[in-house]
mmCIF file of C-alpha atoms and ligand atoms in Angstrom:
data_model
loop_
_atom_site.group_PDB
_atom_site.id
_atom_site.type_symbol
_atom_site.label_atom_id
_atom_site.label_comp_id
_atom_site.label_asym_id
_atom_site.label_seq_id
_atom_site.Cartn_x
_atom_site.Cartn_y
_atom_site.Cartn_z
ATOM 1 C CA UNK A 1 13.162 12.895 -1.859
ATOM 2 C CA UNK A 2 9.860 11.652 0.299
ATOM 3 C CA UNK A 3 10.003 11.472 3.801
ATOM 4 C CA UNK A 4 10.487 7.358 5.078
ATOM 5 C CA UNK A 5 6.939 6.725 5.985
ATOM 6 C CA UNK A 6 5.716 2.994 7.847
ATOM 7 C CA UNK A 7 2.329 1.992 7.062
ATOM 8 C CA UNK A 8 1.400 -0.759 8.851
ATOM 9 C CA UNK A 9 -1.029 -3.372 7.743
ATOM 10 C CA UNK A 10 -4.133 -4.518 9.687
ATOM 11 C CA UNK A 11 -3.820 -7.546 7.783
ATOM 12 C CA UNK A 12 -2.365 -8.921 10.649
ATOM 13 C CA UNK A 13 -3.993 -7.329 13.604
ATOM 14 C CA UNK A 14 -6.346 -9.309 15.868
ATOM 15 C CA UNK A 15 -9.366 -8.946 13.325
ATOM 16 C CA UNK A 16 -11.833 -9.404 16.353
ATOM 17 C CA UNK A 17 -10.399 -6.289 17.833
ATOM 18 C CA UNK A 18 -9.980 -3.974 14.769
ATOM 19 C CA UNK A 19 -10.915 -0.258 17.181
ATOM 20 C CA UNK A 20 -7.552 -1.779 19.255
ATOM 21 C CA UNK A 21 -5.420 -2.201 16.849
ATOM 22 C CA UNK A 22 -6.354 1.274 15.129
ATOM 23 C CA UNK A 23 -5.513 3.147 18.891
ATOM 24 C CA UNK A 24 -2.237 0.858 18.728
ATOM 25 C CA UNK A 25 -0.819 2.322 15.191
ATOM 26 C CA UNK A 26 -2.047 6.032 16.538
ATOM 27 C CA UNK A 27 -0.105 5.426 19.463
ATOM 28 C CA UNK A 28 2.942 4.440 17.370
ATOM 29 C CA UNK A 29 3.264 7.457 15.850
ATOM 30 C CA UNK A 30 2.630 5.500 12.434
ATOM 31 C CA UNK A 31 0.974 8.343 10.530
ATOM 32 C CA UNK A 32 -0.801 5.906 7.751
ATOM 33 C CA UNK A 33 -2.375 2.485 7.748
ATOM 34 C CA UNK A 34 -2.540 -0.056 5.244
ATOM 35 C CA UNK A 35 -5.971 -1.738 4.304
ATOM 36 C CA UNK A 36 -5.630 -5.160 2.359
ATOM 37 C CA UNK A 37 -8.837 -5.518 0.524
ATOM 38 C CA UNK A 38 -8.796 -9.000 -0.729
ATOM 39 C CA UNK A 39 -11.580 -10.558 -2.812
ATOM 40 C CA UNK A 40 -11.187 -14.239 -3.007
ATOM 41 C CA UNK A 41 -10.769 -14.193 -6.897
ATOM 42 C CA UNK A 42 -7.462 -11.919 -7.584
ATOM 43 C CA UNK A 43 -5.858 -12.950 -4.615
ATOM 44 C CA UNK A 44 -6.700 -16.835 -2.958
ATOM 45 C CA UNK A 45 -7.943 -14.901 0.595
ATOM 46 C CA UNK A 46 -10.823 -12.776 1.754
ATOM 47 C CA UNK A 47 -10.537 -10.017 3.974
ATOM 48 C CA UNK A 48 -13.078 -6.826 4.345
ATOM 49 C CA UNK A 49 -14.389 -3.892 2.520
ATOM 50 C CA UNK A 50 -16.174 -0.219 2.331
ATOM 51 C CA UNK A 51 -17.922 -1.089 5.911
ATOM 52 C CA UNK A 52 -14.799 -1.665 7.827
ATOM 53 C CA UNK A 53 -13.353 1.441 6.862
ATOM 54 C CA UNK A 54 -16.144 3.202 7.795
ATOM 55 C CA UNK A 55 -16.476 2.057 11.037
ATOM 56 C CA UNK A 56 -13.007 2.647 11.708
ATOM 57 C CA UNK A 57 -13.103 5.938 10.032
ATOM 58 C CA UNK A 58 -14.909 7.737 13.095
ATOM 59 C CA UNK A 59 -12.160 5.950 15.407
ATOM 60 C CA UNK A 60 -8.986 7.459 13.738
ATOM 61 C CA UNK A 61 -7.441 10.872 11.560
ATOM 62 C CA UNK A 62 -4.739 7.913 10.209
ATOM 63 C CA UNK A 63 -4.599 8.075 6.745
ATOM 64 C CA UNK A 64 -6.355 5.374 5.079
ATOM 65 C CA UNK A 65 -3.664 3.696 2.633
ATOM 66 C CA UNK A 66 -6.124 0.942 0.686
ATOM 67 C CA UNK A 67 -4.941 -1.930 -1.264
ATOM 68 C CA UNK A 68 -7.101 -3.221 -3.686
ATOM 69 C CA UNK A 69 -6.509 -7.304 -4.578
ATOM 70 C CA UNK A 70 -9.630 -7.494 -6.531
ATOM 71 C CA UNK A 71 -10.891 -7.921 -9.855
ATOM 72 C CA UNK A 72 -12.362 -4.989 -11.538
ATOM 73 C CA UNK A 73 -11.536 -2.614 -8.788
ATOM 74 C CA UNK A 74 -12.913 -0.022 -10.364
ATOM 75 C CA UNK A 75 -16.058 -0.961 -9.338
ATOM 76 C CA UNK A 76 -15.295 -0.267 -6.206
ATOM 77 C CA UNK A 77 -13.530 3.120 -5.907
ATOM 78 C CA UNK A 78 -16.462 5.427 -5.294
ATOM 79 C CA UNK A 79 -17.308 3.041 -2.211
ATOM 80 C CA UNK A 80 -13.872 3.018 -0.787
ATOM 81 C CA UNK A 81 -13.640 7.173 -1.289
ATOM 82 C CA UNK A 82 -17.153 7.358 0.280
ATOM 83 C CA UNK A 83 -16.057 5.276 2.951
ATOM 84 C CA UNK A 84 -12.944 7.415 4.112
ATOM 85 C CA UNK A 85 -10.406 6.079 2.062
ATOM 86 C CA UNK A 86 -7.497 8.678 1.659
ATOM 87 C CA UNK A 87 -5.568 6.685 -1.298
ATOM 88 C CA UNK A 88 -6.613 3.931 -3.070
ATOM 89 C CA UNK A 89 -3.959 1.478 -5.312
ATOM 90 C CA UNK A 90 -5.332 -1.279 -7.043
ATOM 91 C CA UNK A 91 -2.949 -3.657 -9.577
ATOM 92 C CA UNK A 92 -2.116 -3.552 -12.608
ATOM 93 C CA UNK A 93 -2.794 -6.892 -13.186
ATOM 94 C CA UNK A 94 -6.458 -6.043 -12.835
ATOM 95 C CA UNK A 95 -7.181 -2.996 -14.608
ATOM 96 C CA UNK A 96 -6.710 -1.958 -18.436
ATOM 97 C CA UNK A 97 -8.130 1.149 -18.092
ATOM 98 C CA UNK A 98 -5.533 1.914 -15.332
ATOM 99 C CA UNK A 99 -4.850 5.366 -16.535
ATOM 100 C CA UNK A 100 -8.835 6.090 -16.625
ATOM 101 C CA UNK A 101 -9.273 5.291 -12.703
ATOM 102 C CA UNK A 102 -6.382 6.547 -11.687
ATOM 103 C CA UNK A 103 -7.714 9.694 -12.684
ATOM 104 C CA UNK A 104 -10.813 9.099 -11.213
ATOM 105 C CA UNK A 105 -9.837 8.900 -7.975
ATOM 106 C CA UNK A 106 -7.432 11.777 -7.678
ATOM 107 C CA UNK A 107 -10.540 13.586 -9.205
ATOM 108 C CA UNK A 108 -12.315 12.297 -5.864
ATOM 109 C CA UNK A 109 -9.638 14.105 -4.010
ATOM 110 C CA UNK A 110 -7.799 11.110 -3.038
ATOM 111 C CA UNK A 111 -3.912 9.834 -3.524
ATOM 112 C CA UNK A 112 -3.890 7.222 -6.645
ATOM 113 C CA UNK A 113 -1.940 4.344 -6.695
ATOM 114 C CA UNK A 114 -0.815 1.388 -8.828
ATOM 115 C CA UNK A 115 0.780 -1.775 -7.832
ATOM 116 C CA UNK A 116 2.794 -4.722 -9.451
ATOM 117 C CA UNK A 117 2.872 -8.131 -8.404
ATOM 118 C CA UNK A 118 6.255 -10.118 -8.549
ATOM 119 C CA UNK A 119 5.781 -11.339 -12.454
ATOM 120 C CA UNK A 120 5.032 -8.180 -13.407
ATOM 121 C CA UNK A 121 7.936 -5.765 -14.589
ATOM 122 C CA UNK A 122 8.452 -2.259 -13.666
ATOM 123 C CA UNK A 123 8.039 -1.406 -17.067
ATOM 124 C CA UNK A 124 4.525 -1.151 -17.710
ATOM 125 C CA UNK A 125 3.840 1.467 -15.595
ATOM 126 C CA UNK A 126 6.008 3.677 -17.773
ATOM 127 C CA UNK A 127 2.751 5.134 -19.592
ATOM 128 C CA UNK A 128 0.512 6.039 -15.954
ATOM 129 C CA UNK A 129 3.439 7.340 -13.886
ATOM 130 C CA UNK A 130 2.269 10.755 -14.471
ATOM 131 C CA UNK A 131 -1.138 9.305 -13.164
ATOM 132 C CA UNK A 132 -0.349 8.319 -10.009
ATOM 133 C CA UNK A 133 0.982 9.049 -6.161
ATOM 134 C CA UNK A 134 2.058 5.829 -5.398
ATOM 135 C CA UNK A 135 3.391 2.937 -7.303
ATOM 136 C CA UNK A 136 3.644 -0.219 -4.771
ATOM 137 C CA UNK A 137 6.130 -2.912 -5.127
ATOM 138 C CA UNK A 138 4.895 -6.060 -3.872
ATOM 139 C CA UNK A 139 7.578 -7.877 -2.589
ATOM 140 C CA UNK A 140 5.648 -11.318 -1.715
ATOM 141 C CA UNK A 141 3.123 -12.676 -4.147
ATOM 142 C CA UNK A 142 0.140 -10.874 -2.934
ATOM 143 C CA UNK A 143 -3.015 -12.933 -0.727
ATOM 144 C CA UNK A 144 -0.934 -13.617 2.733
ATOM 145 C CA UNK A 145 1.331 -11.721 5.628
ATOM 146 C CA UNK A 146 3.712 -13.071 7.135
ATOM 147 C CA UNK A 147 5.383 -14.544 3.742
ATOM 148 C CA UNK A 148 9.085 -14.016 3.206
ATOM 149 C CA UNK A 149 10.180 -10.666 0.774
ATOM 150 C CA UNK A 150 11.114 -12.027 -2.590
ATOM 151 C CA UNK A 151 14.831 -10.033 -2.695
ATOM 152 C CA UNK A 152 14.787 -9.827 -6.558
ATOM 153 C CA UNK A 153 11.776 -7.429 -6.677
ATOM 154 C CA UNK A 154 13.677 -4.918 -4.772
ATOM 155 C CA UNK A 155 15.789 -5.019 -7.928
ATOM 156 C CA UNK A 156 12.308 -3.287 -9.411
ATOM 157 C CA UNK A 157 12.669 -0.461 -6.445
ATOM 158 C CA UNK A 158 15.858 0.699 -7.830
ATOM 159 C CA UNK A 159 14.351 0.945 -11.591
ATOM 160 C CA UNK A 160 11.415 2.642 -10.730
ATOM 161 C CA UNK A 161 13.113 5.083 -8.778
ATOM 162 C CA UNK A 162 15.452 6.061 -11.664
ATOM 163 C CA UNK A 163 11.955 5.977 -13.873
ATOM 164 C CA UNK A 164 10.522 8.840 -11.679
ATOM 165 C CA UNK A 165 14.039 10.604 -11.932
ATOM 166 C CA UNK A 166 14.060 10.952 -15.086
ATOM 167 C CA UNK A 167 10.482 11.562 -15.301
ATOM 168 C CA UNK A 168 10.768 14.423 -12.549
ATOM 169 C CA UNK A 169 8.219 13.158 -11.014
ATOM 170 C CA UNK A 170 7.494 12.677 -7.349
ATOM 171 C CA UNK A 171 5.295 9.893 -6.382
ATOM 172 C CA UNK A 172 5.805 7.150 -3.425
ATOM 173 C CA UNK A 173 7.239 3.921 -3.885
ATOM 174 C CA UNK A 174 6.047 1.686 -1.885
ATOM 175 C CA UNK A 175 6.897 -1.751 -0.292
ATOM 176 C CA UNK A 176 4.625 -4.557 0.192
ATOM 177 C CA UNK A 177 4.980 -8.216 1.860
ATOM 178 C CA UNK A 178 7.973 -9.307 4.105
ATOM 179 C CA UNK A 179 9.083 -6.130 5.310
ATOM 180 C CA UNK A 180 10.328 -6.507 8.550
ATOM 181 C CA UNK A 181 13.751 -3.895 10.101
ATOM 182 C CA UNK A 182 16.615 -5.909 8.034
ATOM 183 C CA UNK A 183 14.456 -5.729 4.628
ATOM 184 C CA UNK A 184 13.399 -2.138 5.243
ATOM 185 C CA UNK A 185 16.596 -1.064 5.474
ATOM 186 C CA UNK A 186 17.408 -2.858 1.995
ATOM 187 C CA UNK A 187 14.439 -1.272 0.568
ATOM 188 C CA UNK A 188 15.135 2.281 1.661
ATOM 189 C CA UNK A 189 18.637 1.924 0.213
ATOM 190 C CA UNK A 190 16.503 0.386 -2.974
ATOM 191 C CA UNK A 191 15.025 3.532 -3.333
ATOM 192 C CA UNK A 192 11.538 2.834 -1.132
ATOM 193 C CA UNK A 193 9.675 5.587 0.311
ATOM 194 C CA UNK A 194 6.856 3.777 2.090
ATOM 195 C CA UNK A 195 7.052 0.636 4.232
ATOM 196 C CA UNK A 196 4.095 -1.461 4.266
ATOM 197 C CA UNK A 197 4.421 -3.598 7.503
ATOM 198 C CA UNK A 198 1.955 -5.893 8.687
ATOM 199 C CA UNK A 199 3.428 -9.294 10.476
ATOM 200 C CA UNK A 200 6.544 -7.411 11.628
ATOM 201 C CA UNK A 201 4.772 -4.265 13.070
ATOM 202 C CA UNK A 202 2.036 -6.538 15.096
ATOM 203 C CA UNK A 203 4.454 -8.651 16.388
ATOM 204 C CA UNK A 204 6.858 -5.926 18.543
ATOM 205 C CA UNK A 205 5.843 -4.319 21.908
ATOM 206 C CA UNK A 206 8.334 -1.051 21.013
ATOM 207 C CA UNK A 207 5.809 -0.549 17.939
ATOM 208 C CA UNK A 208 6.970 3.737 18.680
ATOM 209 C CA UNK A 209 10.642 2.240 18.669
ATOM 210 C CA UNK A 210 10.070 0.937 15.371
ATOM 211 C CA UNK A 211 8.413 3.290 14.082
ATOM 212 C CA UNK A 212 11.028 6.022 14.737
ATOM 213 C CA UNK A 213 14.096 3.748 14.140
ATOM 214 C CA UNK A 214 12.852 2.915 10.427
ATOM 215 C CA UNK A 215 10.949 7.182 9.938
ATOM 216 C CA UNK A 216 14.442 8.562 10.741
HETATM 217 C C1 LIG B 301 -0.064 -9.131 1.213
HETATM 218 C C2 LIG B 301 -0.562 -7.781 1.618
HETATM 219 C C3 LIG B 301 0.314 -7.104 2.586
HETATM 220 C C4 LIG B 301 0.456 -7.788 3.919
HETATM 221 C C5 LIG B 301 1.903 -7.711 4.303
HETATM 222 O O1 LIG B 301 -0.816 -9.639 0.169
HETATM 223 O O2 LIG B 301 -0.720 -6.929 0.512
HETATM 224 O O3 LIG B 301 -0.071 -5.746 2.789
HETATM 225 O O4 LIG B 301 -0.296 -7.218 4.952
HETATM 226 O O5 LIG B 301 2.110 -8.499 5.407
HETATM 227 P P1 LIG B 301 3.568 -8.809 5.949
HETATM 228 O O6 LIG B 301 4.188 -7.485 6.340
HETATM 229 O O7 LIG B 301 3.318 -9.681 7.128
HETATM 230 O O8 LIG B 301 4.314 -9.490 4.859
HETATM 231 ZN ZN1 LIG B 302 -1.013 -4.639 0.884
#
């Protein structure tokens, strides 16, 4: 079983004081942090890309969790590794060559992951779990924080995590959108690995407190 990690999202820090908000999730004791790349065509939102990372590379050893929301993301992955990107997930709503880049970027030395929006089962990612280190649930229909967790995809959690049993594999599962302390707890028992927290983490002074509380 993985250790109960909390990534937490700079989708919702103060964007006009990104080096802050990176010495706030150090201090936490957070050990990742989530990167929402959004692209204003898969997702209705636009957020940042390879020169944000970079920048905040130099700032921080956290380990770079990125999120791809974009079409063709694979045009994209040799930017994001170049640019200190430690795993990189992109949907699989986007990609038919999934298994392809997956490879690619654990041949780049980084973590690969996949993620599912709400409509899409668990299911398809049957063929590529071999492929990857992180399979990401997305809880909320992805573009926005702060949006509520859709409960039924939780119900997606517990499949995939009897998928990898049976598979004996070991990769992440990860949560995404709405994850706040009463949902985490409802993911973990799901069968979640790795909180993705944006809204909920920004919003708490005790950001150590809440990190521990939902690590241990
Ligand atoms: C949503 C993003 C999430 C977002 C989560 O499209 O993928 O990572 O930051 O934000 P909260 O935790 O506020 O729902
Ligand atoms: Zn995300």
């Amino acid at each position: 079983m993985n250790k109960t990690i909390v990534s937490p999202s700079i989708l919702s820090a103060d964007f006009a004081n990104f080096g802050q908000s990176i010495s706030e999730i150090d201090a936490s004791g957070a050990q990742w942090i989530h990167m929402d790349v959004m692209d204003g065509s898969f997702v209705p939102n636009l957020t940042f890309g390879p020169p944000l990372l970079r920048a905040l590379r130099g700032k921080t050893k956290l380990f770079f969790d990125v999120h791809l929301m974009t079409v063709t993301p694979n045009r994209f992955v040799k930017e994001f590794a170049e640019a200190g990107a430690d795993a990189i997930t992109f949907h699989y709503e986007a990609e038919v060559h999934s298994q392809k880049y997956l490879t690619e970027i654990r041949s780049l030395g980084l973590k690969s992951g996949i993620a599912i929006a709400p409509a899409s089962p668990c299911s398809v990612l049957e063929e590529v779990l071999p492929f990857i280190d992180i399979a990401l649930v997305m809880t909320v229909n992805p573009g926005f924080g702060g949006q509520t967790l859709i409960t039924e995809c939780l119900e997606k959690v517990v499949k995939l995590a009897k998928m990898r049993e049976k598979a004996g594999l070991n990769f992440r599962i990860s949560v995404d959108g709405g994850i706040n302390e009463q949902t985490a707890l409802k993911a973990v028992k799901a069968g979640a690995d790795t909180l993705v927290m944006g809204s909920a983490f920004f919003g708490i002074n005790d950001k150590k407190g809440l990190v521990e509380r939902l690590e241990n």
